[in-house]
Coordinates of C-alpha atoms in Angstrom, one line a residue:
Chain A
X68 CA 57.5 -30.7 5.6
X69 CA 60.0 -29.9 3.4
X70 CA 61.4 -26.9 1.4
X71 CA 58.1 -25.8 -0.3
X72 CA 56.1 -23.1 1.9
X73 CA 52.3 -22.8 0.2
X74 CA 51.7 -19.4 -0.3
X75 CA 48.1 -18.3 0.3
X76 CA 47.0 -15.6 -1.8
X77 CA 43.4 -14.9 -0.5
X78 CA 45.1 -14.0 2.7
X79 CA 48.0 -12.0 0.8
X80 CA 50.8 -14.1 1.7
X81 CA 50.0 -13.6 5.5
X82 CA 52.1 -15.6 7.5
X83 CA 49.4 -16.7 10.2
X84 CA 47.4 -17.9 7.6
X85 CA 50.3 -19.9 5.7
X86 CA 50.7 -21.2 9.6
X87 CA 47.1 -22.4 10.4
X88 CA 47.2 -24.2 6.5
X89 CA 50.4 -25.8 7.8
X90 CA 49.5 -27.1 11.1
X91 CA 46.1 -27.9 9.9
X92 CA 47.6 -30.1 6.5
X93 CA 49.4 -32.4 9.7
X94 CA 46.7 -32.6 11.5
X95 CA 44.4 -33.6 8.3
X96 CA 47.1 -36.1 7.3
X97 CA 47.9 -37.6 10.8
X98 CA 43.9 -37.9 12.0
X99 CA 41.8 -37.7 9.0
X100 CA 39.2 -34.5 8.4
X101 CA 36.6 -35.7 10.8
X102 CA 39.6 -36.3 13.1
X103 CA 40.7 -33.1 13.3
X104 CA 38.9 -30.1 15.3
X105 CA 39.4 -26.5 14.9
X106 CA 40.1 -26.6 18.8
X107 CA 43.1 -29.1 17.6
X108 CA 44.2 -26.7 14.8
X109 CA 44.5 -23.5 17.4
X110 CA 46.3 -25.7 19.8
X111 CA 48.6 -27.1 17.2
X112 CA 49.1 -22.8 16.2
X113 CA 49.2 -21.9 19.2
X114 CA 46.2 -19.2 18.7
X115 CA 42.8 -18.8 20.2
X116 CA 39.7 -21.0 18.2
X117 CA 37.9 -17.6 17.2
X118 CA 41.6 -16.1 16.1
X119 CA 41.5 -18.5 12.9
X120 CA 38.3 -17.5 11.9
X121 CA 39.5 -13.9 11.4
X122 CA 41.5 -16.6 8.0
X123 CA 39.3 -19.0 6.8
X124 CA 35.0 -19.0 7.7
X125 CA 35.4 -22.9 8.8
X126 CA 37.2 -26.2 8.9
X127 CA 35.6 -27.0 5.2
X128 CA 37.8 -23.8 3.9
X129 CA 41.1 -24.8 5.1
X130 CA 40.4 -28.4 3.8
X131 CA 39.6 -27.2 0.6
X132 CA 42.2 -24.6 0.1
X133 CA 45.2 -26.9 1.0
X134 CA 43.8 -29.6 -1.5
X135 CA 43.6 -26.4 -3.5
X136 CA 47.1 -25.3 -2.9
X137 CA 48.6 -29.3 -3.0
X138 CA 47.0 -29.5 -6.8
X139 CA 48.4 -26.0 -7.9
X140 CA 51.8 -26.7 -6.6
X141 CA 51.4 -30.4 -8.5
X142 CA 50.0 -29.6 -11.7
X143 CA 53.2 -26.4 -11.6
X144 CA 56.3 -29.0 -10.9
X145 CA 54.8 -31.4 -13.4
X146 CA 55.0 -28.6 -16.0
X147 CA 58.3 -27.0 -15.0
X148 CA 60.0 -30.2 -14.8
X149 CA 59.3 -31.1 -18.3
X150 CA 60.5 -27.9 -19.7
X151 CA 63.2 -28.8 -22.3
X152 CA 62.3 -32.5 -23.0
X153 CA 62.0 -34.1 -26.2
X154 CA 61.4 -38.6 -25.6
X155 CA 57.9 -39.2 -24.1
X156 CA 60.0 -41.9 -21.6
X157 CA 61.9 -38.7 -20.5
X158 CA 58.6 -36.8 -20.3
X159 CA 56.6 -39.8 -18.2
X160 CA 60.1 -39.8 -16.0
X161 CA 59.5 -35.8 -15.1
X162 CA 56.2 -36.3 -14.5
X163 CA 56.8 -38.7 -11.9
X164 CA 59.8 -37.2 -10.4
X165 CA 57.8 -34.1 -10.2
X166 CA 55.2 -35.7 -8.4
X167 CA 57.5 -37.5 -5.9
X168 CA 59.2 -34.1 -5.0
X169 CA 55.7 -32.8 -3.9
X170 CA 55.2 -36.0 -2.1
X171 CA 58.7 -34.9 -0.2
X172 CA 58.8 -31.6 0.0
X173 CA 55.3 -31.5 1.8
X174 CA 53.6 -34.8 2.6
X175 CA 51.1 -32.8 4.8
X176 CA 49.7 -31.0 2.0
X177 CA 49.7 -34.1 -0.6
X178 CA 48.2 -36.6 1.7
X179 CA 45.6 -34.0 2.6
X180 CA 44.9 -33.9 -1.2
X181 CA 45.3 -37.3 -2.1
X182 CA 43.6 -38.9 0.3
X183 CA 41.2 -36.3 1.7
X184 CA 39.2 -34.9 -1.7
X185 CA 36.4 -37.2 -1.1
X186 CA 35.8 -34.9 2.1
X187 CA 34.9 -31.6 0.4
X188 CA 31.2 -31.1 0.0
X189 CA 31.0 -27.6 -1.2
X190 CA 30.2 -27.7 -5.1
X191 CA 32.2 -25.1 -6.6
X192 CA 35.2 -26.4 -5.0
X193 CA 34.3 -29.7 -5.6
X194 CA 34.0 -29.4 -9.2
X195 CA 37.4 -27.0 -8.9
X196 CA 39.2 -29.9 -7.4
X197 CA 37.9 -32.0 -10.7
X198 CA 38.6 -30.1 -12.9
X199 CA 42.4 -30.1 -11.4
X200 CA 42.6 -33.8 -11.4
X201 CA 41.3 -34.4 -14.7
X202 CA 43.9 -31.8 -15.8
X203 CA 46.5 -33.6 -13.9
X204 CA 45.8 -36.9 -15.6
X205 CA 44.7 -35.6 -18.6
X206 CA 48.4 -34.3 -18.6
X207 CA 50.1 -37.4 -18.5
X208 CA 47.7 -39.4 -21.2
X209 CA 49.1 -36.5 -23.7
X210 CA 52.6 -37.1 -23.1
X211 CA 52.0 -41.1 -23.4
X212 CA 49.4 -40.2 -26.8
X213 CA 52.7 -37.7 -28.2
X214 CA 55.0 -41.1 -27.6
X215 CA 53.2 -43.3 -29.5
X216 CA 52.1 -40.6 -32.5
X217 CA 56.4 -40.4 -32.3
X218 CA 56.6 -44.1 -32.5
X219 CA 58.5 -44.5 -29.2
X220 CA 55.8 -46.3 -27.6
X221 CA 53.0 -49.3 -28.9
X222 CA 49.9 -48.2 -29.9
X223 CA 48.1 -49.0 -26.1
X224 CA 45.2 -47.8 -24.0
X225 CA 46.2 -44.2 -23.1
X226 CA 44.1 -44.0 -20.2
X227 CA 45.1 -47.7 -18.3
X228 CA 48.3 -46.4 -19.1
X229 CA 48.4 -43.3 -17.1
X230 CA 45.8 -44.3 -14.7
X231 CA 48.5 -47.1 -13.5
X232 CA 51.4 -44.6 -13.3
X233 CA 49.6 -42.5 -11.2
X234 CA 47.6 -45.3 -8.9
X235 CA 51.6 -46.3 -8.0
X236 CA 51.8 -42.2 -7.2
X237 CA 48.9 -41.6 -5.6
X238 CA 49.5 -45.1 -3.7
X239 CA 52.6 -43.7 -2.3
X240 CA 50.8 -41.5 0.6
X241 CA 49.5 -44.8 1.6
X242 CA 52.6 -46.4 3.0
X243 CA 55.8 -43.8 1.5
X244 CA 57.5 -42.0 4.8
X245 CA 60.0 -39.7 4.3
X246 CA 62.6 -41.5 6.9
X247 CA 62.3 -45.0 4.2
X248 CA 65.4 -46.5 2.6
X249 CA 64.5 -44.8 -0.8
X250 CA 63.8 -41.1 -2.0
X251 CA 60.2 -40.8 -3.2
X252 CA 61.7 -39.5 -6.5
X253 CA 64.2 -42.7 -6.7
X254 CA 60.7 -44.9 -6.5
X255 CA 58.7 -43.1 -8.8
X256 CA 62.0 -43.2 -11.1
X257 CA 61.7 -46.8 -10.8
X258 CA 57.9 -47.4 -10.9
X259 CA 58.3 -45.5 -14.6
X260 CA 61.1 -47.6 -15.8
X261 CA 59.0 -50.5 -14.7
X262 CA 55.9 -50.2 -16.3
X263 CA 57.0 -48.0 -19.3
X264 CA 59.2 -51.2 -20.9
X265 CA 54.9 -52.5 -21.3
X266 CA 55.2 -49.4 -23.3
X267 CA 57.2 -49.9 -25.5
X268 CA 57.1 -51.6 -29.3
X269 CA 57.3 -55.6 -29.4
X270 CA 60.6 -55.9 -31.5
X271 CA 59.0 -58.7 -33.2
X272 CA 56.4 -56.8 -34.5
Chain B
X207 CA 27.3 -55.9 -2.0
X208 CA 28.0 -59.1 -4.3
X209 CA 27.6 -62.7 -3.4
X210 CA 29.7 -62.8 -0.9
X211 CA 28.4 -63.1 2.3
X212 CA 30.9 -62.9 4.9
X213 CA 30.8 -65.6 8.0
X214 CA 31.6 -64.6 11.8
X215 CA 32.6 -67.2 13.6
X216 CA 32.9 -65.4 16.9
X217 CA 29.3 -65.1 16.8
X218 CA 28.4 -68.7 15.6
X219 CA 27.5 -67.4 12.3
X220 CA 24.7 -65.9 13.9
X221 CA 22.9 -63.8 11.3
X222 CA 22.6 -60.3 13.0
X223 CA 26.0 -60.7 13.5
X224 CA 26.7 -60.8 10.4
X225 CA 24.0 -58.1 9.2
X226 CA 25.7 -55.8 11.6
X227 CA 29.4 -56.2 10.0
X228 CA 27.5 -55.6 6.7
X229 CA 25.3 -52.4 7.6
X230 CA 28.3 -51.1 9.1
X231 CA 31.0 -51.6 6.2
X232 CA 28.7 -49.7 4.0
X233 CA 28.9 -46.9 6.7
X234 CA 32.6 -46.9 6.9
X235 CA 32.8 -47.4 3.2
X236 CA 30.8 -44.3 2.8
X237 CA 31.7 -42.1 5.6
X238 CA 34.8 -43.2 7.0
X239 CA 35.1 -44.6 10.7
X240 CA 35.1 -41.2 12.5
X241 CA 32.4 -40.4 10.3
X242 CA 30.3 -43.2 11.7
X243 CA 28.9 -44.2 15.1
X244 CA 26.8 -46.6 17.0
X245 CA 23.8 -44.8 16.6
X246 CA 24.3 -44.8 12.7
X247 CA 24.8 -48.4 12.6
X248 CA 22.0 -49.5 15.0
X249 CA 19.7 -47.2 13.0
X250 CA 20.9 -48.8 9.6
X251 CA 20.4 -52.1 10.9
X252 CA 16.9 -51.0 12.5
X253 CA 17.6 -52.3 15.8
X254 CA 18.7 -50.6 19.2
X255 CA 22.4 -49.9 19.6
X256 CA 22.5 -51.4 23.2
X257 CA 21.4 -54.7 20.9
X258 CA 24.8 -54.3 19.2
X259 CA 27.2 -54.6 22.0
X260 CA 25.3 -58.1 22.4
X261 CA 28.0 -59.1 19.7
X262 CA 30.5 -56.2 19.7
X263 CA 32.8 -54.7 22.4
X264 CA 32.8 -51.8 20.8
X265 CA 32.3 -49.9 17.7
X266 CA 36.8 -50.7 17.2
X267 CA 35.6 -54.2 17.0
X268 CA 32.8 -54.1 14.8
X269 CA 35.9 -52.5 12.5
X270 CA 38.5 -54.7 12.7
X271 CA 36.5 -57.5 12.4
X272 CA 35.3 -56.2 9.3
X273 CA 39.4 -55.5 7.8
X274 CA 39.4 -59.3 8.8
X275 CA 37.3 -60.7 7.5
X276 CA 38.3 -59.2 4.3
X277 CA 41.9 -60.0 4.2
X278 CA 40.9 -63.3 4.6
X279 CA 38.8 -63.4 2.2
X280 CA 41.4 -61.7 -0.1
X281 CA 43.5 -64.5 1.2
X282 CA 41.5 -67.1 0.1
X283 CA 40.4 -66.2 -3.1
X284 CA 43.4 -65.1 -4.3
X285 CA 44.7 -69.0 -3.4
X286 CA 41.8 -70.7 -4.7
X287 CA 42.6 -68.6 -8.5
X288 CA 46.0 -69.6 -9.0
X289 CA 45.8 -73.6 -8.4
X290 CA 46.5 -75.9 -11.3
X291 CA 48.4 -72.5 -13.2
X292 CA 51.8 -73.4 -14.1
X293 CA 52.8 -69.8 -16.0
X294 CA 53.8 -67.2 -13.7
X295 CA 52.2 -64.8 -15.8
X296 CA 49.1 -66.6 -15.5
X297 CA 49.6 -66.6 -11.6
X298 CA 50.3 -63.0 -11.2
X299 CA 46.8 -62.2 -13.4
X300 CA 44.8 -64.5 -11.3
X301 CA 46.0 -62.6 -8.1
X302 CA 45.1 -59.7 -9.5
X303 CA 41.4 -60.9 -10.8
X304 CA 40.8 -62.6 -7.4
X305 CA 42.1 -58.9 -6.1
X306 CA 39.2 -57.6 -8.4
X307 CA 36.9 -60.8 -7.7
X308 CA 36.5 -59.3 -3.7
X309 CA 36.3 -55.4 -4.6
X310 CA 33.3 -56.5 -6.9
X311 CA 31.6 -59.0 -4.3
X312 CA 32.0 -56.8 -1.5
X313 CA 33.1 -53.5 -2.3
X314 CA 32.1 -52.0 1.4
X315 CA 34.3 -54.8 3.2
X316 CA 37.1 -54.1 0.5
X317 CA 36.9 -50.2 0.9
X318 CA 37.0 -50.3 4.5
X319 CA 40.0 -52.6 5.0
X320 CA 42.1 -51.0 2.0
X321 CA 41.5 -47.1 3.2
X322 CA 40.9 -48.1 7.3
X323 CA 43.4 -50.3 8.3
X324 CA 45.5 -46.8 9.8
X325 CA 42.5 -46.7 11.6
X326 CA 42.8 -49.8 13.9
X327 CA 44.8 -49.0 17.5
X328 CA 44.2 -52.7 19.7
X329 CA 47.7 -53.5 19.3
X330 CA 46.9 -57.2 18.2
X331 CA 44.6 -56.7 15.9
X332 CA 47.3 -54.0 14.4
X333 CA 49.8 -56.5 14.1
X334 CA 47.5 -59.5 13.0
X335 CA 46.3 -57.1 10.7
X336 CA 49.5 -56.1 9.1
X337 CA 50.8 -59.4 9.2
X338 CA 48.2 -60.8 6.9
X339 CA 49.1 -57.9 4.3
X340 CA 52.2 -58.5 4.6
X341 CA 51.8 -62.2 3.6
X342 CA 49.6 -61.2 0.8
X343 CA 52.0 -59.1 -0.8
X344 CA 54.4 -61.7 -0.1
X345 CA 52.6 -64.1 -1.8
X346 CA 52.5 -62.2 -5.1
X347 CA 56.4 -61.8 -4.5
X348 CA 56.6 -65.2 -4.4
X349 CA 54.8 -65.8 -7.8
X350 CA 57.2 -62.8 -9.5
X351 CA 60.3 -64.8 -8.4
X352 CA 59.3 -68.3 -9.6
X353 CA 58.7 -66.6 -13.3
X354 CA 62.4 -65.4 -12.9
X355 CA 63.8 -68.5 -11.6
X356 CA 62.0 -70.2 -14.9
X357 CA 63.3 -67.7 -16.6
X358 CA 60.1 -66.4 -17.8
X359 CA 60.8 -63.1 -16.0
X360 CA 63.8 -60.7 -16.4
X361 CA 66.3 -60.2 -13.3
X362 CA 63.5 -57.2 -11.6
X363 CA 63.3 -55.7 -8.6
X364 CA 60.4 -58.2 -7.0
X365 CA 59.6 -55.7 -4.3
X366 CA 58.9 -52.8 -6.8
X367 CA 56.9 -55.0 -9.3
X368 CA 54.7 -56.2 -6.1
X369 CA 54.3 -53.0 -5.4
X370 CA 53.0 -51.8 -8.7
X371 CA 50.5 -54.5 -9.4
X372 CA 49.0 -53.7 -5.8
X373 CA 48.9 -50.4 -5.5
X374 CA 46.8 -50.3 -8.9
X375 CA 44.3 -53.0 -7.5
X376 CA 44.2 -50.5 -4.1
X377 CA 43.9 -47.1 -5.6
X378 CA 41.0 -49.0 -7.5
X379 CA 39.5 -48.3 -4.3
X380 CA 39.4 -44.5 -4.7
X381 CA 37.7 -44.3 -8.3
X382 CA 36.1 -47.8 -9.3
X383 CA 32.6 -48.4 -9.1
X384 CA 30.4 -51.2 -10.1
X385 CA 28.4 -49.2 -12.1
X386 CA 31.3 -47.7 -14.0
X387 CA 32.4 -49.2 -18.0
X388 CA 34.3 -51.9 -16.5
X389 CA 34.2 -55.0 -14.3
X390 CA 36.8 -54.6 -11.7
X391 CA 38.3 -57.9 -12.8
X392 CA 38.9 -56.5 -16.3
X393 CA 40.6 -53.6 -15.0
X394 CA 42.8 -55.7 -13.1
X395 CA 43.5 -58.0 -15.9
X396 CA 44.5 -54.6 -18.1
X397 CA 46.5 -53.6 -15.4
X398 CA 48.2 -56.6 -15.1
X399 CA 48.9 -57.3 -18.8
X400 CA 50.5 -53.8 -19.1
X401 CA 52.9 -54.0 -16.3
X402 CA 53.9 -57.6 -17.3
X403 CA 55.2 -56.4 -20.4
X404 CA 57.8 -54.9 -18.2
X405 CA 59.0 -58.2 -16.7
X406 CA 59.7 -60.4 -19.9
X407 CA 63.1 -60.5 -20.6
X408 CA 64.3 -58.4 -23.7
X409 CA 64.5 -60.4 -26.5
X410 CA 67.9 -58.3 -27.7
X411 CA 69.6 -59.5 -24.7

């Protein structure tokens, strides 16, 4: 984990509950959603099975609600970080940076998110969880759309654009530990560097 | 599925063999390897699943044959695209169109070895496993630093640029479909001649 404690409104900022979402995000990561019992959750507390259900009604809900949580804090640091910034390249930067901190400060909850969303059957959640994404991504295509309406970047496909930033992101949770040479902001500083010279105008032109 | 059919040669190419790495790539594909047993597999097949362990060990074998047999497919076609190019640009976009070339043929194989491997624990099929990515990854390495020794590259960092191009073909994984806009090989072509942009030298320089 790192700094970043998810707060759990539903359960009013109770502690227990922040716990069981904190053990259960490891376990999630480490072993998958279909790897992962509720027995293995109470153990990994330190609480009785039927104790947790007094929180959350099953395994689905706690799944759900740290995806939940993981996009909230996500789509937040991706806003705050760009606070104050005028150059698109700057903005694409802060986006990234902001998404490597969550990576850092709580791979638990992002790998959950990141690689787990497929799990969640319930609809309204489902569609909840979309709806983030979309907003996530959608995010990023407006900061690259306001570069090249600003001239700073080549008129390009918006959407490759952005989905390629973010596959290298979302990628990270895939082989990224937090004891690696390299800071997950330091890579995602470089992935942007990277790919956003493709961005920008051909001189010749 | 695609065209490809995938051979076993442990099993003499025998044809149930090979129906059973199929049925049961589309299972892992779609419900993960926890998510699938014996019984799920036999019963997509339509045989009985003490018939399976004719040919299998175990359903850990039936898996790792499968990652395999896709990495070597991923292997071979991304070999067989790149002879007789001399560019390195051209090189690095036939990687990633043979990339593309196996998710479309066999997106089941594909999903399961690019989202399962964590989920193989025989210690030599771990390592064999990892070894073979690791020489595929080095192999497109290999291509970035011929185009800067030619000088059709700028100085880069070859590890990060690797890195890039891969981890758009893998997230593909996630989110492409074969019924989606695109052919996976036009994606990856996209992808490619975005990121590319990013490794020509400046012309200011």
């Amino acid at each position: 984990m790192g700094n970043w404690e998810p707060t759990f409104d539903a359960a009013g900022g109770n502690s227990r509950a922040t716990e069981i979402l904190r053990e259960s995000a490891k376990l999630f990561a480490a072993n998958g959603y279909d790897g992962t019992s509720m027995q293995d959750i109470a153990a990994a507390v330190g609480i009785k099975k039927a104790s947790i259900y007094h929180f959350f009604a099953d395994k689905a809900e706690i799944h759900r609600t740290i995806v939940v949580l993981s996009l909230t804090r996500l789509t937040e640091l991706v806003q705050d970080r760009q606070r104050g910034l005028e150059r698109a390249a700057d903005r694409v930067e802060a986006f990234a940076r902001a998404h490597a901190q969550h990576i850092a400060e709580s791979a638990p909850f992002y790998f959950t998110a990141a690689l787990g969303y497929n799990e969640i059957i319930d609809p309204a959640a489902k569609a909840k969880v979309q709806r983030m994404r979309d907003g996530y991504e959608e995010a990023l295509r407006g900061i690259i759309r306001d570069g090249i309406q600003a001239g700073e970047f080549r008129e390009l496909d918006v959407k490759l654009a952005a989905r390629a930033i973010i596959s290298c992101l979302n990628w990270m949770a895939r082989w990224w530990r937090p004891d690696g040479a390299d800071s997950a902001e330091k890579i995602a500083s470089d992935y942007v560097k990277l790919i956003i010279r493709g961005f920008l105008p051909d001189p010749i032109e």
